[in-house]
Amino acid sequence: MPFKMYKKYVMLLAFTAPALIFYTIFLLIPTISGMYYSFTDWNGLNPDYSFLGLGNFIEALKEDPDFLNSLWFTLKYVLVMIVLQNVLALVLAVLIESRTRSKGFFRTIFFMPNMISTIISAFMWTFVFSSVLPQIAEKTAIAFWGQSWLGDPKVSFFSIIIVSLWNGVGYMMIIYLAALQGVPQSLKEAAIIDGANAFQTLRSVTLPMITHAITICFFLTLNGAFKVYEVVYGLTGGGPGRSTQVITMNIYEEAFSNNFRYGYASAKSVILFAIVLIFTLIQLRVMKKKEVEA
């Protein structure tokens, strides 16, 4: 190998080594260790533990109704978020992009909630649901505002969705806005000349041109929804009972509240990883096919 090429690779390694070291220590090694301990009964403290094989996985999928309920609740949350967050973000992006003035103002307004910590947003909305809305119900005599937004299992799911959308739509909107700005204006003008209305232009010209952005937003929404924790913790704590407990909360509870069952919690984490991986691969395959067709 020529000396210049050797020097180039050494320099590249020198610059990437710190990030690679941190990645290995704080992500790669814990991930591999977690997969290993998922087959054991390790409690996180005792150096002695037994190998259980698939015992933890069988218990989680067959003998743990709380885990299955949290998994089902998480899946519902993921499906609703994928649809609503992307639809709302795309609609806002199209509306803002169509304005000739004040684009910057509206981009800032809708992106601002994303700049607030999720847990702070959850606490803010807890105050709104528990104090502000009941006052509105009392002043207006409209019973709808006075319902138990966080204490009723049938309503608390929608409260979580509202806060999650408020906090996350702005980020996806910015991605869609960037993609919309890359659509050639000549294509839109040609569609209008051919007699297409605004909706037909959006469906036949704009959406096919921003399929790559849709793929990215779907991917981010999918992964973020499966890993949701702070908003649920801040609003309901998984309650009432365990009716709004997401899978990440169940894993945390298993590791730190139920006799420190780290091995069992690791098995649940591996199951979550497998589910996210499967959904992600399906989503990417479908969306990549759409990109090719577009």
C-alpha atoms as one frame of an Amber mdcrd trajectory, in Angstrom:
protein
   0.000   0.000   0.000   1.408   3.439  -0.936   2.488   5.608   1.966  -0.059
   8.338   1.093  -2.941   5.852   1.156  -1.662   4.368   4.420  -1.445   7.853
   5.936  -4.972   8.630   4.735  -6.432   5.527   6.420  -4.514   6.235   9.623
  -5.929   9.756   9.718  -9.452   8.496   9.093  -9.056   5.937  11.882  -7.677
   8.582  14.227 -10.667  10.857  13.657 -13.281   8.087  13.949 -11.635   6.207
  16.831 -13.151   8.321  19.679 -16.703   7.917  18.337 -16.086   4.219  17.665
 -14.770   3.672  21.198 -17.780   5.386  22.784 -20.146   3.493  20.467 -18.546
   0.188  21.418 -18.510   0.845  25.164 -21.938   2.414  25.593 -24.011   0.732
  22.855 -22.443  -2.303  21.216 -21.173  -4.093  24.342 -24.396  -3.440  26.377
 -26.510  -4.657  23.435 -24.582  -7.908  23.078 -24.502  -8.373  26.865 -28.254
  -7.803  27.089 -28.888 -10.446  24.449 -26.710 -12.877  26.370 -28.310 -12.162
  29.750 -31.775 -12.577  28.237 -31.119 -16.330  28.400 -30.277 -16.204  32.127
 -31.882 -15.405  35.470 -29.314 -12.720  36.324 -30.567 -10.119  38.804 -28.079
  -7.420  37.860 -26.072  -7.671  41.094 -25.202 -11.267  41.883 -22.258 -12.600
  39.851 -23.837 -16.060  39.967 -26.691 -16.826  37.615 -28.242 -19.789  35.817
 -28.725 -20.323  32.110 -32.441 -20.693  31.310 -32.386 -21.037  27.538 -35.677
 -19.790  26.106 -37.378 -19.822  29.508 -37.590 -16.031  29.825 -39.040 -15.664
  26.332 -41.645 -18.370  26.927 -42.668 -16.768  30.223 -42.987 -13.331  28.610
 -45.097 -14.511  25.685 -47.245 -17.083  27.491 -47.342 -16.377  31.221 -47.104
 -12.597  31.554 -50.448 -10.888  30.802 -49.084  -7.474  31.837 -46.374  -7.706
  29.181 -48.836  -8.810  26.513 -51.249  -5.999  27.428 -48.453  -3.427  27.273
 -47.380  -4.863  23.912 -50.921  -4.568  22.547 -51.268  -1.008  23.860 -47.923
  -0.078  22.275 -48.962  -1.534  18.917 -52.172   0.522  18.975 -50.168   3.614
  19.828 -47.673   2.933  17.016 -50.357   2.444  14.359 -52.251   5.601  15.338
 -49.072   7.681  15.511 -47.785   6.494  12.137 -51.005   7.590  10.441 -51.909
  10.766  12.325 -48.433  12.214  12.811 -47.463  11.868   9.162 -50.811  13.032
   7.793 -50.890  16.116  10.035 -47.229  16.912   9.370 -47.713  16.612   5.605
 -50.882  18.738   5.634 -49.159  21.459   7.663 -46.130  21.349   5.367 -48.294
  21.716   2.252 -50.285  24.587   3.769 -47.172  26.439   4.909 -45.361  25.850
   1.617 -48.308  27.285  -0.300 -48.049  30.594   1.553 -46.057  33.373  -0.081
 -45.485  35.180   3.215 -44.936  34.290   6.882 -43.502  30.835   6.121 -40.778
  31.336   8.682 -43.280  32.397  11.339 -45.459  29.299  10.938 -42.440  26.982
  10.732 -41.252  28.375  14.042 -44.646  28.170  15.728 -45.279  24.546  14.814
 -41.696  23.439  15.483 -41.453  25.074  18.921 -43.124  22.191  20.856 -40.374
  19.880  19.576 -37.806  22.092  21.307 -39.405  21.415  24.699 -38.393  18.292
  26.605 -40.967  15.525  26.213 -41.287  15.004  29.949 -41.787  18.761  30.489
 -44.461  18.755  27.780 -46.187  15.859  29.537 -46.217  17.717  32.859 -47.543
  20.854  31.140 -50.380  18.911  29.552 -51.107  17.144  32.841 -51.889  20.569
  34.272 -54.078  21.348  31.249 -56.016  18.077  31.501 -56.425  18.119  35.282
 -56.945  21.841  35.964 -57.570  23.937  32.860 -60.124  21.782  31.025 -62.274
  21.168  34.140 -62.399  24.952  34.640 -63.493  25.395  31.026 -66.188  22.760
  31.547 -67.392  24.574  34.641 -67.519  27.964  32.930 -69.101  26.757  29.682
 -71.290  23.956  31.111 -69.962  21.635  28.396 -69.465  18.222  29.992 -67.041
  17.084  27.295 -64.218  19.230  28.698 -64.788  17.992  32.222 -64.286  14.291
  31.618 -61.447  12.392  33.264 -58.775  12.850  30.602 -56.098  10.922  32.477
 -58.095   8.751  34.859 -60.430   7.047  32.375 -58.687   4.224  30.436 -60.909
   4.881  27.400 -59.950   8.548  27.263 -56.350   8.511  28.515 -55.154   6.792
  25.325 -56.374   9.759  23.274 -54.796  12.180  25.758 -51.445  10.473  25.201
 -51.932  10.676  21.434 -52.766  14.398  21.617 -49.620  15.225  23.585 -47.427
  13.008  21.402 -48.730  14.695  18.253 -48.312  18.160  19.739 -44.717  17.352
  20.594 -43.677  15.495  17.424 -45.612  16.802  14.414 -43.392  19.857  14.024
 -40.242  17.820  13.485 -41.828  15.727  10.730 -43.305  18.881   9.211 -39.807
  20.336   8.767 -38.691  17.205   6.887 -41.718  17.376   4.608 -41.152  21.100
   4.044 -37.582  20.442   2.960 -38.790  17.783   0.531 -41.564  19.999  -0.870
 -39.073  22.759  -1.590 -37.175  20.305  -3.775 -40.149  19.617  -6.060 -39.590
  21.477  -9.365 -42.103  24.273  -9.812 -42.219  23.525 -13.549 -43.833  20.138
 -12.891 -46.594  21.724 -10.818 -47.186  24.384 -13.475 -47.341  21.726 -16.196
 -49.954  19.790 -14.199 -52.050  22.944 -13.732 -51.836  23.715 -17.460 -53.066
  20.175 -18.164 -56.157  20.908 -16.072 -55.212  19.310 -12.745 -56.617  20.902
  -9.612 -54.649  21.368  -6.373 -55.509  17.936  -4.971 -54.691  16.137  -8.229
 -51.379  17.982  -8.444 -50.556  16.959  -4.890 -51.491  13.320  -5.483 -49.937
  12.829  -8.931 -46.939  15.167  -8.875 -45.938  16.244  -5.372 -46.356  13.024
  -3.390 -44.401  10.828  -5.853 -41.587  13.398  -5.775 -41.303  13.353  -1.960
 -41.599   9.597  -1.416 -38.083   9.547   0.032 -39.165  12.013   2.732 -42.252
   9.931   3.489 -39.997   6.890   3.940 -37.781   8.785   6.393 -40.731  10.167
   8.382 -42.440   6.782   8.572 -39.183   5.233   9.788 -38.650   7.893  12.458
 -42.263   7.736  13.618 -42.229   3.942  13.793 -39.063   3.737  15.869 -39.993
   6.659  18.098 -43.473   5.283  18.797 -42.170   1.853  19.791 -39.700   3.460
  22.223 -42.191   5.910  23.756 -41.742   6.325  27.493 -41.544   9.910  28.771
 -44.930  11.142  27.569 -46.765   8.170  29.099 -44.758   8.378  32.318 -45.445
  12.100  32.648 -49.171  11.894  31.877 -50.472   8.672  33.430 -47.493   6.722
  34.786 -48.936   3.739  32.956 -52.240   3.979  34.812 -54.950   3.857  35.777
 -53.842   0.434  36.845 -51.708  -0.680  33.921 -54.192   0.308  31.220 -51.780
   2.740  29.502 -48.516   0.968  30.249 -46.274   0.805  27.187 -43.750  -1.949
  26.626 -40.766   0.212  27.608 -42.369   0.955  30.979 -43.049  -2.732  31.508
 -39.390  -3.544  30.806 -38.213  -0.815  33.183 -40.587  -2.049  35.877 -39.328
  -5.611  35.461 -35.694  -4.570  35.769 -35.929  -2.104  38.660 -39.183  -2.800
  40.529 -39.869  -6.546  40.436 -36.929  -8.032  42.353 -34.411  -6.759  39.810
 -35.116  -9.393  37.172 -32.535  -8.094  34.723 -32.381 -11.323  32.735 -36.137
 -11.392  32.268 -36.212  -7.677  31.402 -33.444  -8.278  28.860 -35.544 -10.988
  27.234 -38.431  -8.529  26.899 -36.030  -6.000  25.386 -34.908  -8.564  22.815
 -38.552  -9.256  21.939 -39.118  -5.508  21.484 -35.994  -5.287  19.327 -37.227
  -8.161  17.144 -40.674  -6.572  16.729 -39.210  -3.173  15.802 -36.796  -4.830
  13.374 -39.594  -6.753  11.642 -41.861  -3.708  11.354 -38.975  -1.556  10.146
 -37.912  -4.021   7.461 -41.507  -4.345   6.217 -41.959  -0.570   6.202 -38.697
   0.079   4.380 -39.411  -2.642   1.831 -42.878  -1.270   1.079 -41.741   2.352
   0.932 -38.675   1.599  -1.188 -40.968  -0.190  -3.643 -43.151   2.915  -3.740
 -40.069   5.055  -4.411 -39.118   2.868  -7.360 -42.661   3.024  -8.762 -42.685
   6.811  -8.338
